[in-house]
């Protein structure tokens, strides 16, 4: 019975993905991609990876969908929203089919992995948290996560560099016009308080249960986006000092915790068990704030409105 | 066939579909969408591989979460470049592919 569920889910995922690639119209492709993200999130739950499912639902379906829809709107303003007809491409089809077949073959030839079992079970109590995924993200593989938070900053820097000179100093994103009694204004009043609660809970619970800085931070970013799109709050001006501080808080706290590990003799980014719990909580809170602000700014995009000086 | 094999093969098919879209699509926003599909298929394949044996392995899960966030930031930068390019040229396709 559960196998039938998995089979139907996989068929749905593939069907929606095929519609994303082969359907007509850019807008339709984006809508199918959002549906695809939600279906894949269900797939992750079926694979037992609830942390990934939360990230996929919030980022893959949520923020990426908003990003693409906003991009479609911006391209329409530039007169480039129309779909460019793409004729069937035989070499591309051969390449895609070849890669799929090679991966299918590789799956049957893949050796079974060594189970993390005893090593992870021994190391987990010293990591400072109980959720093994959070332990891996923030402690055992801290380098990856620290550099990832820097990648986010680098992407935002690159995006802001694309701002037109005439718009520099303006409020980030497109100016929003919302009907005061419309659906979006209603959403803007109802959703942010609920989202705030869920986001903070996800950050807080991440130490012991599925959740954490990434999932919670993404939900908080979505709260900011909904509030901004509904006109409930105005996005900050590009380069405002306080918001810049929020952007770097996560990587900074992460680095300081890493240096504290070095000062205590355990080595850079190696947290000794006596401070691990407190350090991971501080990192998680700061990182969630930075991720929320960075992702929201990334999705809103550079300022568009020309400033009159 | 087990459920894990099913998800892995779905991931492999998604990678192929995404690769096709990345090469064959003309509208650059559709190429970015296809690239996200490719990455998502890769995550599914990796996640299924990490879930074999007894229970899911947290290390690939952490890598996948990192990957999902990085994919979003790369997509945001790509979209920014695309909009800036369309502002200059008035179209969302590559110049050598304009019909």
mmCIF file of C-alpha atoms in Angstrom:
data_model
loop_
_atom_site.group_PDB
_atom_site.id
_atom_site.type_symbol
_atom_site.label_atom_id
_atom_site.label_comp_id
_atom_site.label_asym_id
_atom_site.label_seq_id
_atom_site.Cartn_x
_atom_site.Cartn_y
_atom_site.Cartn_z
ATOM 1 C CA UNK A 1 0.000 0.000 0.000
ATOM 2 C CA UNK A 2 2.730 2.475 0.938
ATOM 3 C CA UNK A 3 4.596 1.433 -2.203
ATOM 4 C CA UNK A 4 1.562 2.424 -4.259
ATOM 5 C CA UNK A 5 1.613 5.814 -2.507
ATOM 6 C CA UNK A 6 5.297 6.263 -3.342
ATOM 7 C CA UNK A 7 4.736 5.191 -6.942
ATOM 8 C CA UNK A 8 1.848 7.635 -7.410
ATOM 9 C CA UNK A 9 3.857 10.432 -5.785
ATOM 10 C CA UNK A 10 6.879 9.780 -8.035
ATOM 11 C CA UNK A 11 4.629 9.689 -11.111
ATOM 12 C CA UNK A 12 3.093 13.034 -10.074
ATOM 13 C CA UNK A 13 6.547 14.545 -9.495
ATOM 14 C CA UNK A 14 7.742 13.430 -12.928
ATOM 15 C CA UNK A 15 4.545 14.558 -14.653
ATOM 16 C CA UNK A 16 4.674 18.031 -13.125
ATOM 17 C CA UNK A 17 8.405 18.288 -13.876
ATOM 18 C CA UNK A 18 7.761 17.343 -17.520
ATOM 19 C CA UNK A 19 5.036 20.008 -17.687
ATOM 20 C CA UNK A 20 7.511 22.548 -16.239
ATOM 21 C CA UNK A 21 10.028 21.813 -18.985
ATOM 22 C CA UNK A 22 7.778 21.126 -21.976
ATOM 23 C CA UNK A 23 4.686 23.305 -21.347
ATOM 24 C CA UNK A 24 3.990 26.508 -23.262
ATOM 25 C CA UNK A 25 4.510 29.850 -21.616
ATOM 26 C CA UNK A 26 6.975 31.046 -18.997
ATOM 27 C CA UNK A 27 4.274 31.794 -16.430
ATOM 28 C CA UNK A 28 2.868 28.268 -16.664
ATOM 29 C CA UNK A 29 6.342 26.776 -16.243
ATOM 30 C CA UNK A 30 6.821 28.775 -13.033
ATOM 31 C CA UNK A 31 3.450 27.698 -11.613
ATOM 32 C CA UNK A 32 4.207 24.052 -12.370
ATOM 33 C CA UNK A 33 7.602 24.471 -10.708
ATOM 34 C CA UNK A 34 5.929 25.679 -7.497
ATOM 35 C CA UNK A 35 3.597 22.646 -7.509
ATOM 36 C CA UNK A 36 6.642 20.473 -8.160
ATOM 37 C CA UNK A 37 8.387 21.885 -5.069
ATOM 38 C CA UNK A 38 5.434 21.001 -2.837
ATOM 39 C CA UNK A 39 5.259 17.435 -4.209
ATOM 40 C CA UNK A 40 9.004 16.931 -3.695
ATOM 41 C CA UNK A 41 8.614 18.149 -0.106
ATOM 42 C CA UNK A 42 6.086 15.338 0.443
ATOM 43 C CA UNK A 43 8.624 12.974 -1.124
ATOM 44 C CA UNK A 44 11.235 14.055 1.431
ATOM 45 C CA UNK A 45 8.821 13.238 4.259
ATOM 46 C CA UNK A 46 8.371 9.786 2.712
ATOM 47 C CA UNK A 47 12.185 9.390 2.726
ATOM 48 C CA UNK A 48 12.223 10.198 6.453
ATOM 49 C CA UNK A 49 14.114 13.480 5.940
ATOM 50 C CA UNK A 50 11.768 15.923 7.673
ATOM 51 C CA UNK A 51 14.435 18.647 7.997
ATOM 52 C CA UNK A 52 14.954 18.584 4.227
ATOM 53 C CA UNK A 53 11.192 18.523 3.632
ATOM 54 C CA UNK A 54 10.780 21.723 5.672
ATOM 55 C CA UNK A 55 13.611 23.420 3.765
ATOM 56 C CA UNK A 56 12.244 22.265 0.397
ATOM 57 C CA UNK A 57 8.689 23.414 1.142
ATOM 58 C CA UNK A 58 9.828 26.810 2.437
ATOM 59 C CA UNK A 59 12.587 27.491 -0.095
ATOM 60 C CA UNK A 60 12.044 25.255 -3.122
ATOM 61 C CA UNK A 61 8.323 25.896 -3.440
ATOM 62 C CA UNK A 62 7.917 29.144 -1.475
ATOM 63 C CA UNK A 63 10.759 31.607 -1.898
ATOM 64 C CA UNK A 64 11.979 30.321 -5.271
ATOM 65 C CA UNK A 65 8.424 30.542 -6.594
ATOM 66 C CA UNK A 66 8.085 34.166 -5.426
ATOM 67 C CA UNK A 67 11.501 34.942 -6.925
ATOM 68 C CA UNK A 68 10.518 33.539 -10.335
ATOM 69 C CA UNK A 69 7.084 35.172 -10.365
ATOM 70 C CA UNK A 70 8.649 38.542 -9.477
ATOM 71 C CA UNK A 71 11.256 38.022 -12.203
ATOM 72 C CA UNK A 72 8.468 37.272 -14.687
ATOM 73 C CA UNK A 73 6.780 40.537 -13.727
ATOM 74 C CA UNK A 74 10.021 42.501 -14.088
ATOM 75 C CA UNK A 75 10.738 40.937 -17.487
ATOM 76 C CA UNK A 76 7.219 41.883 -18.582
ATOM 77 C CA UNK A 77 8.005 45.515 -17.722
ATOM 78 C CA UNK A 78 11.054 45.283 -19.990
ATOM 79 C CA UNK A 79 8.940 43.736 -22.769
ATOM 80 C CA UNK A 80 10.714 40.364 -22.447
ATOM 81 C CA UNK A 81 8.030 38.298 -20.716
ATOM 82 C CA UNK A 82 6.859 36.460 -23.817
ATOM 83 C CA UNK A 83 7.986 32.864 -24.241
ATOM 84 C CA UNK A 84 10.630 32.162 -26.860
ATOM 85 C CA UNK A 85 9.559 29.075 -28.820
ATOM 86 C CA UNK A 86 12.044 26.277 -28.271
ATOM 87 C CA UNK A 87 12.080 23.641 -31.010
ATOM 88 C CA UNK A 88 12.629 20.002 -30.011
ATOM 89 C CA UNK A 89 16.344 19.563 -29.473
ATOM 90 C CA UNK A 90 17.638 16.060 -30.316
ATOM 91 C CA UNK A 91 21.196 16.385 -28.891
ATOM 92 C CA UNK A 92 19.758 17.765 -25.634
ATOM 93 C CA UNK A 93 17.296 14.865 -25.435
ATOM 94 C CA UNK A 94 20.172 12.407 -26.007
ATOM 95 C CA UNK A 95 22.240 14.119 -23.305
ATOM 96 C CA UNK A 96 19.365 14.059 -20.803
ATOM 97 C CA UNK A 97 18.488 10.446 -21.528
ATOM 98 C CA UNK A 98 22.160 9.437 -21.363
ATOM 99 C CA UNK A 99 22.678 11.059 -17.954
ATOM 100 C CA UNK A 100 19.465 9.501 -16.615
ATOM 101 C CA UNK A 101 20.446 6.025 -17.810
ATOM 102 C CA UNK A 102 23.982 6.407 -16.437
ATOM 103 C CA UNK A 103 22.612 7.431 -13.021
ATOM 104 C CA UNK A 104 20.116 4.565 -13.097
ATOM 105 C CA UNK A 105 22.967 2.166 -13.752
ATOM 106 C CA UNK A 106 25.134 3.811 -11.084
ATOM 107 C CA UNK A 107 22.348 3.283 -8.519
ATOM 108 C CA UNK A 108 22.472 -0.482 -9.039
ATOM 109 C CA UNK A 109 26.279 -0.454 -8.824
ATOM 110 C CA UNK A 110 26.502 1.834 -5.780
ATOM 111 C CA UNK A 111 28.023 0.087 -2.728
ATOM 112 C CA UNK A 112 26.005 0.244 0.489
ATOM 113 C CA UNK A 113 27.276 3.120 2.666
ATOM 114 C CA UNK A 114 28.951 2.543 6.009
ATOM 115 C CA UNK A 115 26.294 3.289 8.581
ATOM 116 C CA UNK A 116 27.015 6.337 10.731
ATOM 117 C CA UNK A 117 25.692 4.259 13.686
ATOM 118 C CA UNK A 118 28.201 3.920 16.559
ATOM 119 C CA UNK A 119 30.426 6.921 15.711
ATOM 120 C CA UNK A 120 27.512 9.326 15.426
ATOM 121 C CA UNK A 121 25.807 7.925 18.525
ATOM 122 C CA UNK A 122 29.039 8.504 20.496
ATOM 123 C CA UNK A 123 29.649 11.989 19.134
ATOM 124 C CA UNK A 124 26.060 13.278 19.303
ATOM 125 C CA UNK A 125 25.895 13.863 23.111
ATOM 126 C CA UNK A 126 29.050 16.035 22.853
ATOM 127 C CA UNK A 127 27.672 18.200 20.036
ATOM 128 C CA UNK A 128 25.385 20.251 22.275
ATOM 129 C CA UNK A 129 22.136 19.423 20.415
ATOM 130 C CA UNK A 130 19.951 16.358 19.985
ATOM 131 C CA UNK A 131 18.815 16.753 16.366
ATOM 132 C CA UNK A 132 21.555 14.924 14.395
ATOM 133 C CA UNK A 133 21.000 17.105 11.301
ATOM 134 C CA UNK A 134 21.545 20.298 13.335
ATOM 135 C CA UNK A 135 24.604 18.702 14.959
ATOM 136 C CA UNK A 136 26.095 17.983 11.532
ATOM 137 C CA UNK A 137 25.204 21.437 10.153
ATOM 138 C CA UNK A 138 26.433 23.600 13.019
ATOM 139 C CA UNK A 139 29.090 21.475 14.697
ATOM 140 C CA UNK A 140 30.554 18.488 12.841
ATOM 141 C CA UNK A 141 30.594 20.180 9.447
ATOM 142 C CA UNK A 142 30.688 23.787 10.648
ATOM 143 C CA UNK A 143 33.050 24.840 7.849
ATOM 144 C CA UNK A 144 30.430 24.031 5.200
ATOM 145 C CA UNK A 145 27.750 26.017 6.962
ATOM 146 C CA UNK A 146 29.997 28.992 7.776
ATOM 147 C CA UNK A 147 31.087 29.269 4.150
ATOM 148 C CA UNK A 148 27.497 28.823 3.001
ATOM 149 C CA UNK A 149 26.412 31.832 5.032
ATOM 150 C CA UNK A 150 29.229 33.749 3.306
ATOM 151 C CA UNK A 151 27.973 32.519 -0.090
ATOM 152 C CA UNK A 152 24.578 34.061 0.736
ATOM 153 C CA UNK A 153 26.272 37.388 1.482
ATOM 154 C CA UNK A 154 28.303 37.182 -1.735
ATOM 155 C CA UNK A 155 25.149 36.513 -3.781
ATOM 156 C CA UNK A 156 23.405 39.525 -2.228
ATOM 157 C CA UNK A 157 26.461 41.718 -2.879
ATOM 158 C CA UNK A 158 26.440 40.595 -6.508
ATOM 159 C CA UNK A 159 22.723 41.281 -6.815
ATOM 160 C CA UNK A 160 23.005 44.758 -5.283
ATOM 161 C CA UNK A 161 25.849 45.566 -7.696
ATOM 162 C CA UNK A 162 23.263 45.287 -10.503
ATOM 163 C CA UNK A 163 21.315 48.273 -9.130
ATOM 164 C CA UNK A 164 21.003 51.153 -11.582
ATOM 165 C CA UNK A 165 22.892 54.253 -10.423
ATOM 166 C CA UNK A 166 19.672 56.275 -10.461
ATOM 167 C CA UNK A 167 17.979 53.824 -8.052
ATOM 168 C CA UNK A 168 20.824 53.481 -5.523
ATOM 169 C CA UNK A 169 19.695 54.495 -2.055
ATOM 170 C CA UNK A 170 16.061 53.645 -2.784
ATOM 171 C CA UNK A 171 13.878 51.056 -1.091
ATOM 172 C CA UNK A 172 14.753 47.525 -2.236
ATOM 173 C CA UNK A 173 12.442 45.674 -4.591
ATOM 174 C CA UNK A 174 9.641 46.961 -6.772
ATOM 175 C CA UNK A 175 7.273 49.579 -5.354
ATOM 176 C CA UNK A 176 4.118 47.729 -4.264
ATOM 177 C CA UNK A 177 0.605 48.948 -4.884
ATOM 178 C CA UNK A 178 -2.080 47.057 -2.967
ATOM 179 C CA UNK A 179 -5.828 47.625 -2.921
ATOM 180 C CA UNK A 180 -6.690 48.378 0.722
ATOM 181 C CA UNK A 181 -9.640 45.915 0.754
ATOM 182 C CA UNK A 182 -8.041 43.335 -1.558
ATOM 183 C CA UNK A 183 -7.006 39.729 -0.929
ATOM 184 C CA UNK A 184 -3.306 40.578 -0.585
ATOM 185 C CA UNK A 185 -3.954 43.218 2.072
ATOM 186 C CA UNK A 186 -5.981 40.636 4.026
ATOM 187 C CA UNK A 187 -3.181 38.082 3.737
ATOM 188 C CA UNK A 188 -0.750 40.763 4.875
ATOM 189 C CA UNK A 189 -2.692 41.149 8.117
ATOM 190 C CA UNK A 190 -3.410 37.463 8.871
ATOM 191 C CA UNK A 191 -0.303 35.549 7.748
ATOM 192 C CA UNK A 192 2.674 37.444 9.277
ATOM 193 C CA UNK A 193 1.752 36.872 12.959
ATOM 194 C CA UNK A 194 1.183 33.152 12.323
ATOM 195 C CA UNK A 195 4.354 32.881 10.239
ATOM 196 C CA UNK A 196 6.350 34.688 12.906
ATOM 197 C CA UNK A 197 5.188 32.156 15.497
ATOM 198 C CA UNK A 198 6.030 29.177 13.256
ATOM 199 C CA UNK A 199 9.411 30.647 12.247
ATOM 200 C CA UNK A 200 10.571 31.378 15.788
ATOM 201 C CA UNK A 201 9.348 27.954 16.921
ATOM 202 C CA UNK A 202 11.270 26.224 14.115
ATOM 203 C CA UNK A 203 14.472 28.051 15.054
ATOM 204 C CA UNK A 204 14.035 27.269 18.745
ATOM 205 C CA UNK A 205 13.083 23.599 18.330
ATOM 206 C CA UNK A 206 15.872 22.920 15.787
ATOM 207 C CA UNK A 207 18.284 21.791 18.505
ATOM 208 C CA UNK A 208 16.207 18.734 19.376
ATOM 209 C CA UNK A 209 13.608 18.171 16.639
ATOM 210 C CA UNK A 210 13.315 18.797 12.891
ATOM 211 C CA UNK A 211 13.749 22.517 12.279
ATOM 212 C CA UNK A 212 16.624 24.920 12.713
ATOM 213 C CA UNK A 213 18.209 28.123 11.491
ATOM 214 C CA UNK A 214 17.651 27.451 7.796
ATOM 215 C CA UNK A 215 14.042 26.309 7.931
ATOM 216 C CA UNK A 216 13.031 28.873 10.565
ATOM 217 C CA UNK A 217 15.001 31.661 8.892
ATOM 218 C CA UNK A 218 13.280 30.914 5.599
ATOM 219 C CA UNK A 219 9.826 31.085 7.173
ATOM 220 C CA UNK A 220 10.796 34.420 8.773
ATOM 221 C CA UNK A 221 12.003 35.657 5.377
ATOM 222 C CA UNK A 222 8.631 34.657 3.926
ATOM 223 C CA UNK A 223 6.882 36.623 6.702
ATOM 224 C CA UNK A 224 8.865 39.715 5.728
ATOM 225 C CA UNK A 225 8.074 39.165 2.052
ATOM 226 C CA UNK A 226 4.331 38.766 2.601
ATOM 227 C CA UNK A 227 4.281 41.895 4.769
ATOM 228 C CA UNK A 228 6.240 43.824 2.126
ATOM 229 C CA UNK A 229 4.166 42.555 -0.830
ATOM 230 C CA UNK A 230 0.953 43.388 1.027
ATOM 231 C CA UNK A 231 2.201 46.901 1.713
ATOM 232 C CA UNK A 232 2.006 46.351 5.489
ATOM 233 C CA UNK A 233 5.680 47.308 5.896
ATOM 234 C CA UNK A 234 7.940 49.245 3.573
ATOM 235 C CA UNK A 235 11.205 47.479 2.665
ATOM 236 C CA UNK A 236 14.320 49.205 4.041
ATOM 237 C CA UNK A 237 16.554 51.396 1.888
ATOM 238 C CA UNK A 238 19.474 49.627 0.238
ATOM 239 C CA UNK A 239 22.607 49.772 2.372
ATOM 240 C CA UNK A 240 20.917 50.937 5.609
ATOM 241 C CA UNK A 241 23.483 50.390 8.374
ATOM 242 C CA UNK A 242 21.248 48.501 10.815
ATOM 243 C CA UNK A 243 20.145 46.060 8.124
ATOM 244 C CA UNK A 244 23.738 45.576 7.008
ATOM 245 C CA UNK A 245 24.548 44.604 10.602
ATOM 246 C CA UNK A 246 21.724 42.023 10.498
ATOM 247 C CA UNK A 247 23.179 40.591 7.269
ATOM 248 C CA UNK A 248 26.595 39.877 8.825
ATOM 249 C CA UNK A 249 25.444 38.921 12.354
ATOM 250 C CA UNK A 250 25.185 35.190 11.568
ATOM 251 C CA UNK A 251 28.603 34.683 9.964
ATOM 252 C CA UNK A 252 30.147 36.950 12.621
ATOM 253 C CA UNK A 253 28.746 34.998 15.602
ATOM 254 C CA UNK A 254 29.718 31.763 13.849
ATOM 255 C CA UNK A 255 33.302 33.021 13.415
ATOM 256 C CA UNK A 256 33.484 34.221 17.044
ATOM 257 C CA UNK A 257 32.288 30.812 18.291
ATOM 258 C CA UNK A 258 34.915 29.203 16.074
ATOM 259 C CA UNK A 259 37.606 31.462 17.533
ATOM 260 C CA UNK A 260 36.360 30.671 21.054
ATOM 261 C CA UNK A 261 36.885 26.990 20.265
ATOM 262 C CA UNK A 262 40.441 27.798 19.190
ATOM 263 C CA UNK A 263 41.069 29.869 22.342
ATOM 264 C CA UNK A 264 39.893 26.968 24.527
ATOM 265 C CA UNK A 265 42.419 24.742 22.812
ATOM 266 C CA UNK A 266 40.006 22.580 20.817
ATOM 267 C CA UNK A 267 40.876 24.153 17.454
ATOM 268 C CA UNK A 268 39.162 26.615 15.121
ATOM 269 C CA UNK A 269 35.452 25.769 14.636
ATOM 270 C CA UNK A 270 35.775 22.792 16.973
ATOM 271 C CA UNK A 271 33.418 23.394 19.891
ATOM 272 C CA UNK A 272 34.418 21.712 23.163
ATOM 273 C CA UNK A 273 31.425 19.969 24.811
ATOM 274 C CA UNK A 274 31.246 22.359 27.806
ATOM 275 C CA UNK A 275 30.375 25.381 25.617
ATOM 276 C CA UNK A 276 28.812 23.553 22.650
ATOM 277 C CA UNK A 277 25.185 23.840 23.766
ATOM 278 C CA UNK A 278 25.278 27.590 24.459
ATOM 279 C CA UNK A 279 27.444 28.307 21.414
ATOM 280 C CA UNK A 280 25.162 26.393 19.051
ATOM 281 C CA UNK A 281 22.109 28.218 20.389
ATOM 282 C CA UNK A 282 23.795 31.609 19.857
ATOM 283 C CA UNK A 283 24.887 30.582 16.350
ATOM 284 C CA UNK A 284 21.441 29.273 15.525
ATOM 285 C CA UNK A 285 19.648 32.489 16.557
ATOM 286 C CA UNK A 286 22.126 34.828 14.838
ATOM 287 C CA UNK A 287 22.263 32.660 11.717
ATOM 288 C CA UNK A 288 18.473 32.478 11.494
ATOM 289 C CA UNK A 289 18.242 36.283 11.657
ATOM 290 C CA UNK A 290 20.891 36.727 8.971
ATOM 291 C CA UNK A 291 19.395 34.042 6.736
ATOM 292 C CA UNK A 292 15.936 35.584 7.066
ATOM 293 C CA UNK A 293 17.124 39.079 6.124
ATOM 294 C CA UNK A 294 19.463 37.896 3.348
ATOM 295 C CA UNK A 295 16.905 35.608 1.694
ATOM 296 C CA UNK A 296 14.164 38.251 1.870
ATOM 297 C CA UNK A 297 16.486 40.852 0.282
ATOM 298 C CA UNK A 298 17.616 38.335 -2.376
ATOM 299 C CA UNK A 299 14.012 37.612 -3.370
ATOM 300 C CA UNK A 300 12.931 41.283 -3.313
ATOM 301 C CA UNK A 301 15.822 42.167 -5.629
ATOM 302 C CA UNK A 302 17.639 45.469 -6.118
ATOM 303 C CA UNK A 303 15.724 48.763 -5.858
ATOM 304 C CA UNK A 304 13.901 49.775 -9.041
ATOM 305 C CA UNK A 305 12.414 53.180 -8.349
ATOM 306 C CA UNK A 306 14.452 56.111 -9.593
ATOM 307 C CA UNK A 307 15.448 58.429 -6.770
ATOM 308 C CA UNK A 308 15.056 62.166 -7.253
ATOM 309 C CA UNK A 309 17.962 63.848 -5.574
ATOM 310 C CA UNK B 1 11.856 -2.653 -6.526
ATOM 311 C CA UNK B 2 12.033 -0.800 -3.216
ATOM 312 C CA UNK B 3 10.663 2.679 -2.533
ATOM 313 C CA UNK B 4 14.208 4.064 -2.260
ATOM 314 C CA UNK B 5 15.058 2.794 -5.742
ATOM 315 C CA UNK B 6 11.875 4.451 -6.963
ATOM 316 C CA UNK B 7 12.910 7.836 -5.544
ATOM 317 C CA UNK B 8 16.465 7.451 -6.844
ATOM 318 C CA UNK B 9 15.228 6.683 -10.372
ATOM 319 C CA UNK B 10 12.794 9.621 -10.123
ATOM 320 C CA UNK B 11 15.781 11.792 -9.169
ATOM 321 C CA UNK B 12 17.755 10.448 -12.134
ATOM 322 C CA UNK B 13 14.863 11.195 -14.492
ATOM 323 C CA UNK B 14 14.534 14.720 -13.043
ATOM 324 C CA UNK B 15 18.242 15.327 -13.671
ATOM 325 C CA UNK B 16 17.778 14.256 -17.312
ATOM 326 C CA UNK B 17 14.672 16.448 -17.706
ATOM 327 C CA UNK B 18 16.439 19.426 -16.156
ATOM 328 C CA UNK B 19 19.477 18.958 -18.395
ATOM 329 C CA UNK B 20 17.214 18.844 -21.464
ATOM 330 C CA UNK B 21 15.451 22.045 -20.388
ATOM 331 C CA UNK B 22 18.757 23.758 -19.633
ATOM 332 C CA UNK B 23 20.037 23.088 -23.165
ATOM 333 C CA UNK B 24 16.832 23.251 -25.218
ATOM 334 C CA UNK B 25 14.956 26.210 -23.657
ATOM 335 C CA UNK B 26 15.392 29.614 -25.294
ATOM 336 C CA UNK B 27 13.838 31.908 -22.680
ATOM 337 C CA UNK B 28 16.523 32.361 -20.027
ATOM 338 C CA UNK B 29 14.059 32.327 -17.101
ATOM 339 C CA UNK B 30 12.947 28.876 -18.248
ATOM 340 C CA UNK B 31 16.605 27.832 -18.283
ATOM 341 C CA UNK B 32 16.992 28.972 -14.663
ATOM 342 C CA UNK B 33 13.844 26.989 -13.738
ATOM 343 C CA UNK B 34 15.262 23.923 -15.531
ATOM 344 C CA UNK B 35 18.532 24.327 -13.664
ATOM 345 C CA UNK B 36 16.641 24.310 -10.360
ATOM 346 C CA UNK B 37 14.847 21.138 -11.462
ATOM 347 C CA UNK B 38 18.215 19.528 -12.243
ATOM 348 C CA UNK B 39 19.574 20.436 -8.821
ATOM 349 C CA UNK B 40 16.438 19.215 -7.076
ATOM 350 C CA UNK B 41 16.718 15.847 -8.856
ATOM 351 C CA UNK B 42 20.329 15.598 -7.727
ATOM 352 C CA UNK B 43 19.273 16.224 -4.111
ATOM 353 C CA UNK B 44 16.608 13.509 -4.386
ATOM 354 C CA UNK B 45 19.161 11.024 -5.750
ATOM 355 C CA UNK B 46 21.647 11.866 -2.988
ATOM 356 C CA UNK B 47 18.936 11.753 -0.317
ATOM 357 C CA UNK B 48 17.716 8.334 -1.474
ATOM 358 C CA UNK B 49 21.314 7.059 -1.501
ATOM 359 C CA UNK B 50 21.793 8.362 2.049
ATOM 360 C CA UNK B 51 18.580 6.744 3.306
ATOM 361 C CA UNK B 52 19.673 3.182 2.503
ATOM 362 C CA UNK B 53 20.490 0.844 5.353
ATOM 363 C CA UNK B 54 18.812 1.627 8.658
ATOM 364 C CA UNK B 55 17.248 5.063 8.629
ATOM 365 C CA UNK B 56 18.278 8.318 6.978
ATOM 366 C CA UNK B 57 21.869 9.509 7.363
ATOM 367 C CA UNK B 58 22.065 13.094 8.721
ATOM 368 C CA UNK B 59 25.241 14.029 6.801
ATOM 369 C CA UNK B 60 23.696 13.993 3.286
ATOM 370 C CA UNK B 61 20.602 15.667 4.733
ATOM 371 C CA UNK B 62 22.709 18.547 6.062
ATOM 372 C CA UNK B 63 24.489 18.804 2.699
ATOM 373 C CA UNK B 64 21.140 18.899 0.889
ATOM 374 C CA UNK B 65 19.773 21.675 3.127
ATOM 375 C CA UNK B 66 22.957 23.654 2.461
ATOM 376 C CA UNK B 67 22.506 22.961 -1.244
ATOM 377 C CA UNK B 68 18.873 24.104 -1.322
ATOM 378 C CA UNK B 69 19.792 27.449 0.263
ATOM 379 C CA UNK B 70 22.772 27.961 -2.058
ATOM 380 C CA UNK B 71 20.582 27.079 -5.075
ATOM 381 C CA UNK B 72 18.140 29.835 -4.081
ATOM 382 C CA UNK B 73 20.885 32.452 -3.691
ATOM 383 C CA UNK B 74 22.441 31.461 -7.033
ATOM 384 C CA UNK B 75 19.002 31.629 -8.684
ATOM 385 C CA UNK B 76 18.430 35.103 -7.223
ATOM 386 C CA UNK B 77 21.737 36.301 -8.651
ATOM 387 C CA UNK B 78 20.963 34.688 -12.025
ATOM 388 C CA UNK B 79 17.532 36.333 -12.102
ATOM 389 C CA UNK B 80 19.125 39.692 -11.250
ATOM 390 C CA UNK B 81 21.593 39.321 -14.139
ATOM 391 C CA UNK B 82 18.770 38.265 -16.456
ATOM 392 C CA UNK B 83 16.612 41.297 -15.581
ATOM 393 C CA UNK B 84 19.601 43.640 -15.955
ATOM 394 C CA UNK B 85 20.388 42.058 -19.340
ATOM 395 C CA UNK B 86 16.778 42.319 -20.498
ATOM 396 C CA UNK B 87 16.736 45.993 -19.476
ATOM 397 C CA UNK B 88 19.675 46.660 -21.817
ATOM 398 C CA UNK B 89 18.651 44.450 -24.735
ATOM 399 C CA UNK B 90 14.869 44.273 -24.422
ATOM 400 C CA UNK B 91 14.771 40.477 -24.661
ATOM 401 C CA UNK B 92 15.308 37.476 -22.391
ATOM 402 C CA UNK B 93 17.174 35.222 -24.814
ATOM 403 C CA UNK B 94 20.845 34.921 -25.682
ATOM 404 C CA UNK B 95 21.820 37.164 -28.650
ATOM 405 C CA UNK B 96 23.195 34.288 -30.753
ATOM 406 C CA UNK B 97 19.925 32.370 -30.307
ATOM 407 C CA UNK B 98 17.578 35.201 -31.360
ATOM 408 C CA UNK B 99 15.466 34.009 -34.247
#
